[in-house]
Amino acid sequence: MISYRSIAVQIAPGDVVAMLESSPRPAAIRFEPVGEPDPAAPWRKVGKATQLVAAETGIGVAEIVGDRRYQRLVRARAAVAWVARKTSDRTLHQIARALGRTDHTTVRQMLRKAEQLRAADPAFRAMTDRVADFVSAGVAS
């Protein structure tokens, strides 16, 4: 779908090139995706990462987004933050909100923790890589 001013026309990609080449000057063309965008789509990767880390660790999703600070929960949150950052275009603040946190600095600390754990613990590295691969490939959707 191509919109030019108030006119919307469905044309093939090859037609755009022909139209631009035949035009004496480039037209102001705005490309828009066909169909309605899904407003929840950006959050799916963060949610799927949380679900997959919960399944991998045996910890409930409610515990991961909860307030407790047990070491196993901190590790799970760090894994979710790392996977969410690597596989989505969400900001630190948005990831924090998805994890029930109020501040982006919490996620920044989680990312530091995840990098430390990935360097020191091969099992943690393998788990985060596996979850990131599933989320990136869309297998988890």
Short mmCIF file of C-alpha atoms in Angstrom, two decimals:
data_model
loop_
_atom_site.label_atom_id
_atom_site.label_comp_id
_atom_site.label_asym_id
_atom_site.label_seq_id
_atom_site.Cartn_x
_atom_site.Cartn_y
_atom_site.Cartn_z
CA MET A 1 0.00 0.00 0.00
CA ILE A 2 1.43 3.34 -0.98
CA SER A 3 -0.09 6.60 0.24
CA TYR A 4 0.57 9.84 -1.56
CA ARG A 5 -1.23 12.72 0.06
CA SER A 6 -4.77 11.40 0.45
CA ILE A 7 -4.62 8.78 -2.30
CA ALA A 8 -3.86 5.16 -1.35
CA VAL A 9 -2.92 2.75 -4.11
CA GLN A 10 -1.90 -0.93 -4.03
CA ILE A 11 1.00 -1.49 -6.46
CA ALA A 12 3.72 -4.07 -6.98
CA PRO A 13 7.30 -3.30 -5.81
CA GLY A 14 8.59 -3.22 -9.42
CA ASP A 15 6.01 -0.57 -10.31
CA VAL A 16 7.50 1.81 -7.74
CA VAL A 17 10.87 1.78 -9.52
CA ALA A 18 9.22 2.34 -12.91
CA MET A 19 7.11 5.16 -11.51
CA LEU A 20 10.13 6.91 -9.96
CA GLU A 21 12.23 6.51 -13.09
CA SER A 22 9.51 7.96 -15.32
CA SER A 23 8.81 10.89 -13.01
CA PRO A 24 10.59 14.17 -13.88
CA ARG A 25 11.23 14.72 -10.16
CA PRO A 26 10.91 12.31 -7.24
CA ALA A 27 7.48 12.24 -5.71
CA ALA A 28 6.99 12.32 -1.95
CA ILE A 29 6.02 8.72 -1.32
CA ARG A 30 5.24 7.27 2.08
CA PHE A 31 5.40 3.49 2.43
CA GLU A 32 3.04 1.85 4.90
CA PRO A 33 2.64 -1.81 5.80
CA VAL A 34 -0.47 -3.51 4.47
CA GLY A 35 -2.93 -4.34 7.22
CA GLU A 36 -3.33 -3.06 10.74
CA PRO A 37 -0.23 -3.10 12.96
CA ASP A 38 -0.46 -5.23 16.09
CA PRO A 39 0.15 -2.90 19.07
CA ALA A 40 1.06 -5.85 21.32
CA ALA A 41 3.69 -7.30 18.96
CA PRO A 42 6.72 -5.50 20.46
CA TRP A 43 5.89 -6.83 23.93
CA ARG A 44 5.51 -10.44 22.82
CA LYS A 45 9.25 -11.06 22.79
CA VAL A 46 9.65 -9.83 26.36
CA GLY A 47 6.68 -11.92 27.47
CA LYS A 48 7.90 -15.01 25.63
CA ALA A 49 11.39 -14.55 27.07
CA THR A 50 9.87 -14.43 30.56
CA GLN A 51 7.81 -17.57 29.91
CA LEU A 52 10.73 -19.50 28.44
CA VAL A 53 13.12 -18.55 31.25
CA ALA A 54 10.45 -19.58 33.73
CA ALA A 55 10.13 -22.95 32.01
CA GLU A 56 13.92 -23.41 31.81
CA THR A 57 14.48 -22.56 35.48
CA GLY A 58 11.33 -24.03 36.99
CA ILE A 59 10.38 -20.67 38.46
CA GLY A 60 6.92 -19.20 37.98
CA VAL A 61 6.39 -16.10 35.87
CA ALA A 62 4.76 -14.40 38.87
CA GLU A 63 7.93 -14.98 40.90
CA ILE A 64 10.15 -13.59 38.14
CA VAL A 65 8.17 -10.36 37.96
CA GLY A 66 7.67 -10.31 41.73
CA ASP A 67 9.54 -8.37 44.41
CA ARG A 68 11.55 -11.09 46.16
CA ARG A 69 15.33 -10.98 45.90
CA TYR A 70 16.33 -14.62 46.22
CA GLN A 71 19.43 -15.48 44.20
CA ARG A 72 17.57 -17.88 41.90
CA LEU A 73 15.04 -15.15 41.10
CA VAL A 74 17.78 -12.58 40.49
CA ARG A 75 19.44 -14.98 38.04
CA ALA A 76 16.14 -15.59 36.23
CA ARG A 77 15.40 -11.86 35.97
CA ALA A 78 18.90 -11.24 34.65
CA ALA A 79 18.35 -13.91 32.00
CA VAL A 80 15.02 -12.38 30.95
CA ALA A 81 16.53 -8.89 30.78
CA TRP A 82 19.47 -10.13 28.67
CA VAL A 83 17.24 -12.07 26.26
CA ALA A 84 14.75 -9.19 25.99
CA ARG A 85 17.52 -6.71 25.24
CA LYS A 86 19.16 -8.95 22.63
CA THR A 87 15.99 -9.99 20.80
CA SER A 88 13.71 -6.95 20.93
CA ASP A 89 13.93 -3.26 20.26
CA ARG A 90 12.51 -2.37 23.66
CA THR A 91 14.25 0.31 25.71
CA LEU A 92 15.59 -0.38 29.20
CA HIS A 93 12.63 1.49 30.66
CA GLN A 94 10.15 -0.60 28.66
CA ILE A 95 11.84 -3.84 29.71
CA ALA A 96 11.74 -2.64 33.32
CA ARG A 97 8.00 -1.99 33.07
CA ALA A 98 7.43 -5.43 31.53
CA LEU A 99 9.30 -7.02 34.44
CA GLY A 100 7.33 -5.07 37.02
CA ARG A 101 10.17 -2.68 37.83
CA THR A 102 9.95 1.08 38.01
CA ASP A 103 13.36 2.17 36.78
CA HIS A 104 15.62 1.51 33.81
CA THR A 105 18.67 1.39 36.10
CA THR A 106 17.36 -1.85 37.57
CA VAL A 107 17.44 -3.42 34.11
CA ARG A 108 20.90 -2.01 33.49
CA GLN A 109 22.06 -3.76 36.67
CA MET A 110 20.32 -6.97 35.55
CA LEU A 111 22.19 -6.79 32.24
CA ARG A 112 25.50 -6.39 34.07
CA LYS A 113 24.63 -9.38 36.25
CA ALA A 114 23.67 -11.42 33.19
CA GLU A 115 26.98 -10.63 31.48
CA GLN A 116 28.89 -11.68 34.61
CA LEU A 117 26.89 -14.92 34.84
CA ARG A 118 27.34 -15.65 31.14
CA ALA A 119 31.11 -15.24 31.53
CA ALA A 120 31.34 -17.40 34.66
CA ASP A 121 28.61 -20.03 34.21
CA PRO A 122 28.45 -22.10 30.99
CA ALA A 123 24.99 -23.45 31.92
CA PHE A 124 23.60 -19.92 32.26
CA ARG A 125 25.19 -18.93 28.95
CA ALA A 126 23.70 -21.99 27.20
CA MET A 127 20.26 -21.32 28.68
CA THR A 128 20.21 -17.65 27.68
CA ASP A 129 21.50 -18.46 24.19
CA ARG A 130 18.85 -21.17 23.77
CA VAL A 131 16.02 -18.88 24.92
CA ALA A 132 17.29 -16.01 22.74
CA ASP A 133 17.41 -18.32 19.72
CA PHE A 134 13.82 -19.45 20.30
CA VAL A 135 12.54 -15.93 20.79
CA SER A 136 14.45 -14.56 17.77
CA ALA A 137 13.31 -17.36 15.49
CA GLY A 138 9.69 -16.87 16.50
CA VAL A 139 9.46 -20.50 17.64
CA ALA A 140 8.12 -19.31 20.96
CA SER A 141 5.28 -17.27 19.47
#
